[in-house]
PDB file of C-alpha atoms in Angstrom:
ATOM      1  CA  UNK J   1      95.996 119.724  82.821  1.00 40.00           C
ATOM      2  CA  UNK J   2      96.105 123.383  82.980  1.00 40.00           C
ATOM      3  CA  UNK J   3      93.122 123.722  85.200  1.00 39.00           C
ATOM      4  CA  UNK J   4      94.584 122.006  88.148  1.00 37.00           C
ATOM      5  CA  UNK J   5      95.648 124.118  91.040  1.00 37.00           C
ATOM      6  CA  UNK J   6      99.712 124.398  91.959  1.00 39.00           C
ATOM      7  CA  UNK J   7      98.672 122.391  94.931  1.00 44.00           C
ATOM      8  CA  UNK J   8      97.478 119.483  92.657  1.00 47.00           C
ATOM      9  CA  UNK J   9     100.888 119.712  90.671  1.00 52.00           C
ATOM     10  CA  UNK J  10     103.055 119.050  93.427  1.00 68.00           C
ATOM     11  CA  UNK J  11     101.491 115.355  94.001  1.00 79.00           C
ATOM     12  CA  UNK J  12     103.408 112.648  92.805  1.00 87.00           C
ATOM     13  CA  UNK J  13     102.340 109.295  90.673  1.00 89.00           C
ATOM     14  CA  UNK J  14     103.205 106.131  93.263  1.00 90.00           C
ATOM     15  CA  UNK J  15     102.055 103.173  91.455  1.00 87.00           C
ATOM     16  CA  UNK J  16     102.255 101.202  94.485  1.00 91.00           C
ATOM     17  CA  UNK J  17      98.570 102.958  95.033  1.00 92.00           C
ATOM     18  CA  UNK J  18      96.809 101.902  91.877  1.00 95.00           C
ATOM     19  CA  UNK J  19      93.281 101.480  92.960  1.00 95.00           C
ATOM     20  CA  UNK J  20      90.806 100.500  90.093  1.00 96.00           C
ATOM     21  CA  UNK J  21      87.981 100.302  91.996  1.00 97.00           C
ATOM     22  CA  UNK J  22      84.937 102.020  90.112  1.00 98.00           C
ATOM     23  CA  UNK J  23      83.680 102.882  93.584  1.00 97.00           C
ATOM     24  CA  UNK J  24      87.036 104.703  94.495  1.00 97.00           C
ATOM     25  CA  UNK J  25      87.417 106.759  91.495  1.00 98.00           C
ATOM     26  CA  UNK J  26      83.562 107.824  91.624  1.00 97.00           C
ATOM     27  CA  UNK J  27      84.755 108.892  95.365  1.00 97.00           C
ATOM     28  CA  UNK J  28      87.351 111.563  93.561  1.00 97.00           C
ATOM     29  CA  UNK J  29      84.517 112.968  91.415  1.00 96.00           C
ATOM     30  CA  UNK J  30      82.608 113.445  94.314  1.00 97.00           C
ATOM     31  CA  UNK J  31      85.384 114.772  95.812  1.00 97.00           C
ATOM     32  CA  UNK J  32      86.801 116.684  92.912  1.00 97.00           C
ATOM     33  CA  UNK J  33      82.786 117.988  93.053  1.00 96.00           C
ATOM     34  CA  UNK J  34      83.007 117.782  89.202  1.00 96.00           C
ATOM     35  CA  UNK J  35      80.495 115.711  87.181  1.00 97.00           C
ATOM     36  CA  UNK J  36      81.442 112.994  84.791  1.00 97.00           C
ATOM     37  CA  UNK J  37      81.353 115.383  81.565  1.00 97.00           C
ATOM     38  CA  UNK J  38      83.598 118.325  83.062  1.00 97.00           C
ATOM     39  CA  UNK J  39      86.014 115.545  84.846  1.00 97.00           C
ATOM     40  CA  UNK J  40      86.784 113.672  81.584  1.00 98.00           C
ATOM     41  CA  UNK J  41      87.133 117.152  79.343  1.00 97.00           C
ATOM     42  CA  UNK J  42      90.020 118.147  82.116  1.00 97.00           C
ATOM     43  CA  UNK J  43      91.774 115.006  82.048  1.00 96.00           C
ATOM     44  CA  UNK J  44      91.543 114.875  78.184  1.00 97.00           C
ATOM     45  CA  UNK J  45      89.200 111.358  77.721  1.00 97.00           C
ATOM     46  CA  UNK J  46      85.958 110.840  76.659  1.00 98.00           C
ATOM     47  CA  UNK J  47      82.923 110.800  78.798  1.00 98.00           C
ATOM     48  CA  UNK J  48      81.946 107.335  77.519  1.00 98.00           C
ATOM     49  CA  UNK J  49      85.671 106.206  78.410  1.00 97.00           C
ATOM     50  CA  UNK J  50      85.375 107.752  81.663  1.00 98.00           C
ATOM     51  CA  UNK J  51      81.669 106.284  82.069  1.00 98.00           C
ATOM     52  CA  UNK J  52      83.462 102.818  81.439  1.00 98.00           C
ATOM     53  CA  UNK J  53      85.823 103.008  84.236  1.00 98.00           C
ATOM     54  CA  UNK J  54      83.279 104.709  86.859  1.00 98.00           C
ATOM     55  CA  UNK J  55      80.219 101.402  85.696  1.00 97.00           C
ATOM     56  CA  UNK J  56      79.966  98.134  88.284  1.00 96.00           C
ATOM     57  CA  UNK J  57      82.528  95.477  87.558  1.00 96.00           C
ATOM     58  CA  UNK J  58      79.277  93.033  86.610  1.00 97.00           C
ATOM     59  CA  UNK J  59      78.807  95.533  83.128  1.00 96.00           C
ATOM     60  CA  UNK J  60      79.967  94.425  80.032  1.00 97.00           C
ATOM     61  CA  UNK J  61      81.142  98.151  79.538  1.00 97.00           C
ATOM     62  CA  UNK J  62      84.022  97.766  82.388  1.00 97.00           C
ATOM     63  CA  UNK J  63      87.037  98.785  81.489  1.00 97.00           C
ATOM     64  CA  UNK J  64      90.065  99.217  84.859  1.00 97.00           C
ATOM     65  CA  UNK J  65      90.973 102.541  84.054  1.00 97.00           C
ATOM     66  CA  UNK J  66      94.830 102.952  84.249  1.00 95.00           C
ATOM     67  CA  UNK J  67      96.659 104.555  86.681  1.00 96.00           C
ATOM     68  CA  UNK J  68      97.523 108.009  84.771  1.00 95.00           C
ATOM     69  CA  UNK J  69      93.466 108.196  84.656  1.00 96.00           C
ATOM     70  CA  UNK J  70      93.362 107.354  88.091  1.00 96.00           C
ATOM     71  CA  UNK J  71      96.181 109.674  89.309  1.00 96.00           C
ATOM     72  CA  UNK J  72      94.596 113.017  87.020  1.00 96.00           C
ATOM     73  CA  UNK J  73      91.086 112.131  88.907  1.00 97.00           C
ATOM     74  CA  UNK J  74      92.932 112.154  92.404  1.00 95.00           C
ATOM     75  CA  UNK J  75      95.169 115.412  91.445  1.00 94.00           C
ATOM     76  CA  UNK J  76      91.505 117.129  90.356  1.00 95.00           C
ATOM     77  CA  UNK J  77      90.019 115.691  93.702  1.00 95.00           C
ATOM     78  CA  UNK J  78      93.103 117.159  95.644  1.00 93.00           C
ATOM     79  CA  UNK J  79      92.678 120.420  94.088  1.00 90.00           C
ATOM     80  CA  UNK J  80      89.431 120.577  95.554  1.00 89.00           C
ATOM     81  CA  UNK J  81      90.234 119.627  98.552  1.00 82.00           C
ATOM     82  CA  UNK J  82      92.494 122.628  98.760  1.00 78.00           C
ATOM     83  CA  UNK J  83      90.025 124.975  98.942  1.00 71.00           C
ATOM     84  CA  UNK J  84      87.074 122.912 101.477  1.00 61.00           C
ATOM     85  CA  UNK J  85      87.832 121.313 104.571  1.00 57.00           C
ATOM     86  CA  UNK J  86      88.110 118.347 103.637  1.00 47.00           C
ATOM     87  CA  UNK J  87      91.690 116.334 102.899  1.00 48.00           C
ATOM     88  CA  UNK J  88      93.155 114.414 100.088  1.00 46.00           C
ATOM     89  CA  UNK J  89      93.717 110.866 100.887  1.00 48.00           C
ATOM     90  CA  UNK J  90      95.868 109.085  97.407  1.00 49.00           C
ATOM     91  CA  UNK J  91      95.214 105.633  97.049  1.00 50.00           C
ATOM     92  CA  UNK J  92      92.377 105.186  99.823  1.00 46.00           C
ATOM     93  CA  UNK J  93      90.369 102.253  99.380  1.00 43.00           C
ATOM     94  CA  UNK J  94      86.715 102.898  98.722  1.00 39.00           C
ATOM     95  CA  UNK J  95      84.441 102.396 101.136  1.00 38.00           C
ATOM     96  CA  UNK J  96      81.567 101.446  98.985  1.00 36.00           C
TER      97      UNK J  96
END
């Protein structure tokens, strides 16, 4: 993950926040202000794997994604939120 910022680096995995939710980890691409394509090239997975994770629970596609994916989408969301005025917030529930 080379293209994370130091700020990013310095965040550590807590399991304890797992968080699934297709609706929360669409939140830290919107966040991260990446699109699908860019986010899954930076966090080393396919698009398709990463469209998986990010479809409704209802598709047959779902897959959870697993907490290292989940963690690399918050660090790139973090890194982002570095530089705009926004915050980081690991592990918030979605609110969708």
């Amino acid at each position: 993950m080379a293209s994370i910022q130091m700020s990013a680096v310095s965040m550590k995995p807590v399991a304890r926040f797992y968080n699934p939710d297709p609706g929360y980890l669409r939140g830290l691409l919107e966040k991260a202000g990446l699109n699908r394509t860019e986010a899954a090239r930076r966090i080393g997975i396919s698009r398709v794997g990463l469209n998986n994770y990010l479809c409704d629970t209802s598709e047959p596609r779902y897959r959870a994604a697993d907490y290292r994916t989940q963690f690399a989408l918050e660090c790139l969301a973090e890194s982002h939120a570095t530089t705009s005025p926004q915050g980081g917030n690991h592990g918030a529930a979605s609110e969708n």
